[in-house]
XYZ file of C-alpha atoms in Angstrom:
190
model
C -24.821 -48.678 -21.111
C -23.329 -51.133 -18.903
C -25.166 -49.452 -15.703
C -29.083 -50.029 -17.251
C -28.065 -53.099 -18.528
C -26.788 -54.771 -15.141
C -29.720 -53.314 -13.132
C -27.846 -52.501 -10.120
C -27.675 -52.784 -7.130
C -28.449 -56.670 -7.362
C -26.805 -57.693 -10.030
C -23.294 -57.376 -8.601
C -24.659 -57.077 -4.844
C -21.112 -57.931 -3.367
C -22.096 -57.015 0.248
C -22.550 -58.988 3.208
C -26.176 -57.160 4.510
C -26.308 -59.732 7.577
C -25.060 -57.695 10.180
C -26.999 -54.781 9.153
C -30.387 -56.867 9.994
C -32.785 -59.250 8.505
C -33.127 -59.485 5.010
C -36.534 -60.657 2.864
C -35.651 -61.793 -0.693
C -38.223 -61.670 -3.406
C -37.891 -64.302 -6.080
C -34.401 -64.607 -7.794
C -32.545 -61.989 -5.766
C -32.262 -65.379 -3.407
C -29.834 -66.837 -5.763
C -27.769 -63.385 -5.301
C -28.506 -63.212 -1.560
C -29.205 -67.150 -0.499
C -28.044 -65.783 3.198
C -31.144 -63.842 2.909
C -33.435 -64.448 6.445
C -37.159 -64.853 4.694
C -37.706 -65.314 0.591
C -41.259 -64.003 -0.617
C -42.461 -64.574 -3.767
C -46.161 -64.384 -5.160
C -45.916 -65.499 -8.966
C -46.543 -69.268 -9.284
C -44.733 -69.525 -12.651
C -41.875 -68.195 -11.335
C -42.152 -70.759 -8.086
C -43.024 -73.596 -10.822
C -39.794 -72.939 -12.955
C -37.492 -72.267 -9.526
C -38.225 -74.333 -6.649
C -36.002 -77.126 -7.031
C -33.327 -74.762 -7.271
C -33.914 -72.656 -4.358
C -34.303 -76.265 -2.463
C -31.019 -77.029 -3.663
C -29.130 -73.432 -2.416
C -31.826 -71.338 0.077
C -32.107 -73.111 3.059
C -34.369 -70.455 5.139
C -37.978 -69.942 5.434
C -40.151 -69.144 2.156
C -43.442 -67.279 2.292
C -45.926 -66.428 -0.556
C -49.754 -65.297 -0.601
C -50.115 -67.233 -3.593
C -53.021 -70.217 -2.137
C -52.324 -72.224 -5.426
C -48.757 -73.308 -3.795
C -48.962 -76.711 -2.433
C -45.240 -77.302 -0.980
C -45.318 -78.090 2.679
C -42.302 -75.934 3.364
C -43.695 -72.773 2.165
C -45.748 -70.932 4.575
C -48.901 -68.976 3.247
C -49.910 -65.545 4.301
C -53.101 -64.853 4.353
C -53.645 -61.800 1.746
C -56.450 -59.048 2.375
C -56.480 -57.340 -0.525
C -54.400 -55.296 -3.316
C -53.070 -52.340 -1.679
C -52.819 -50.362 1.308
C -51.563 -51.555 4.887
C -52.961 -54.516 6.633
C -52.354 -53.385 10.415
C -53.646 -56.500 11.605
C -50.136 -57.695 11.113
C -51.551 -61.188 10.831
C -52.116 -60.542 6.879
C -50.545 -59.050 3.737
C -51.648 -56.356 0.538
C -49.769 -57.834 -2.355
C -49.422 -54.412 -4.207
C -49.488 -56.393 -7.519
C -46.169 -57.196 -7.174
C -43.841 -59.070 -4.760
C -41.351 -56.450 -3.454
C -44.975 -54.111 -1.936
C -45.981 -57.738 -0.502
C -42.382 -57.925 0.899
C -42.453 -54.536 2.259
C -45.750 -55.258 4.077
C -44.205 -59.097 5.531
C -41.106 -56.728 7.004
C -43.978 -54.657 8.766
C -45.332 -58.108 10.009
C -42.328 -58.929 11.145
C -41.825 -56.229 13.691
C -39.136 -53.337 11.271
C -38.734 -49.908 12.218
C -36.499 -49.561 9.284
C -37.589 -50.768 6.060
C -34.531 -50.611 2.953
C -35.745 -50.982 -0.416
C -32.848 -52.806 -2.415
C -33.434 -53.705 -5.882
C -37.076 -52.123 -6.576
C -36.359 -50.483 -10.303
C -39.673 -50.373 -10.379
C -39.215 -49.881 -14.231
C -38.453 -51.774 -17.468
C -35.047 -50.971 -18.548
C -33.598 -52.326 -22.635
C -37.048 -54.011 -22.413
C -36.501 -55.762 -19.162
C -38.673 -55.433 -16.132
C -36.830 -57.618 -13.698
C -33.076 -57.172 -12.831
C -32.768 -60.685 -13.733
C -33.800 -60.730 -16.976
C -36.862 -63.193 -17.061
C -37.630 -64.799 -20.384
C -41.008 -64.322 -20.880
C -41.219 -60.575 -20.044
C -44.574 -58.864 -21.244
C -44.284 -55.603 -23.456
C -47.467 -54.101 -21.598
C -45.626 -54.376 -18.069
C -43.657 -50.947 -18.361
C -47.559 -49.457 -18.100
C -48.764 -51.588 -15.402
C -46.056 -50.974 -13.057
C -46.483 -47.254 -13.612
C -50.383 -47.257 -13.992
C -50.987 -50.184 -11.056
C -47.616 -51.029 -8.926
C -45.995 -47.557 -8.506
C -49.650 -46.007 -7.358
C -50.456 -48.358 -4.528
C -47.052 -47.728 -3.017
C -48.572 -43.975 -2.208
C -50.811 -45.560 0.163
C -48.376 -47.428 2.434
C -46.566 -44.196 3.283
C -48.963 -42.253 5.626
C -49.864 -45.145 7.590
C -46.428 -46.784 7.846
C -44.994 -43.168 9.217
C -47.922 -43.066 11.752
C -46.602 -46.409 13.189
C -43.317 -44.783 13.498
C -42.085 -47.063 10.158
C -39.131 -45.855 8.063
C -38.463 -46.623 4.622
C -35.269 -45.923 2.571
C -35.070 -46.612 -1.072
C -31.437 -47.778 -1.594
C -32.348 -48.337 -5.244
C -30.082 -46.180 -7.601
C -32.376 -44.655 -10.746
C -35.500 -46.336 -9.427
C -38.943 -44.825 -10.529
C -40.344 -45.595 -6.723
C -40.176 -41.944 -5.305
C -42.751 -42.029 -2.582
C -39.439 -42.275 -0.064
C -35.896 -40.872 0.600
C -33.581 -42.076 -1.858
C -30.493 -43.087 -0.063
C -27.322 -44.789 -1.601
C -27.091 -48.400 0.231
C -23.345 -47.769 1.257
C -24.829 -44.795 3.291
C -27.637 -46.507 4.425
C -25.072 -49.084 5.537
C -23.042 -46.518 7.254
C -25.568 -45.333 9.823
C -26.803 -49.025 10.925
């Protein structure tokens, strides 16, 4: 269908989330958001094939974990490990994947509310990413359920305990360790 092949919400992400409050893009949703306030991205082959694009049409702050980045412009945070929550605030978990590492840089940066947008967390008509990467492995259906999904269970107790919301506004994701809200609802209490 139409719906599981568009991956929504990003693919046609027609509103303007500024006033609602900051925004962190992870990897290509930049090109749908470039308004976005922070991009994150951890996977070098992805910064290797896109940063002279998002030169050419981000023109905010970039941040990755990833020490094998060299650009001058792109800030590194430090990374202590795979999963769980760095309260130090000073350093990241990466989650094995860029949206938990995202999630954990919104913590560093001071939210109360967190809004998942975009996190599938699943491969749909063989395609893991909403925006349909090339060079998609057939094995990554079992690592995001057997490695991503699991690690996001441990950011939930200790993200509550520091008074931390999180809302999934991701319709028919597979990451159910939070309320599943519909983003124009979300939008409607903020």
């Amino acid at each position: 269908s139409t719906k599981n092949t568009l991956r929504p919400p990003l693919a046609h992400l027609d509103v303007d989330l500024a006033p609602y409050g900051r925004v962190i893009a992870t990897n290509d949703a930049v090109f749908k958001y470039p308004r976005a306030d922070a991009l994150y991205f951890t996977d070098l082959s992805w910064w290797i094939d896109n940063r002279f694009l998002v030169r050419r049409q981000y023109q905010g702050p970039i941040y990755t974990s990833n020490k094998l980045v060299e650009e001058f412009y792109v800030t590194k945070v430090p990374c202590s490990g795979a999963s769980g929550l760095d309260i130090s605030r000073r350093s990241i978990r990466h989650g094995s994947n860029s949206g938990y590492a995202a999630l954990h840089l919104a913590f560093n940066f001071g939210a109360t509310l967190i809004v998942l947008l975009g996190f599938d967390m699943q491969t749909v008509n063989g395609n893991a990413h909403w925006q349909r990467r090339p060079k998609e492995s057939p094995v990554q259906d079992r690592i995001m359920k057997n490695v991503m999904l699991p690690r996001f269970n441990e950011l939930v107790g200790p993200l509550a305990r520091l008074g931390v919301d999180v809302i999934n506004a991701t319709p028919n994701s597979a990451l159910r360790v939070w309320p599943h809200v519909p983003l124009s609802t979300v939008l409607s209490w903020l």
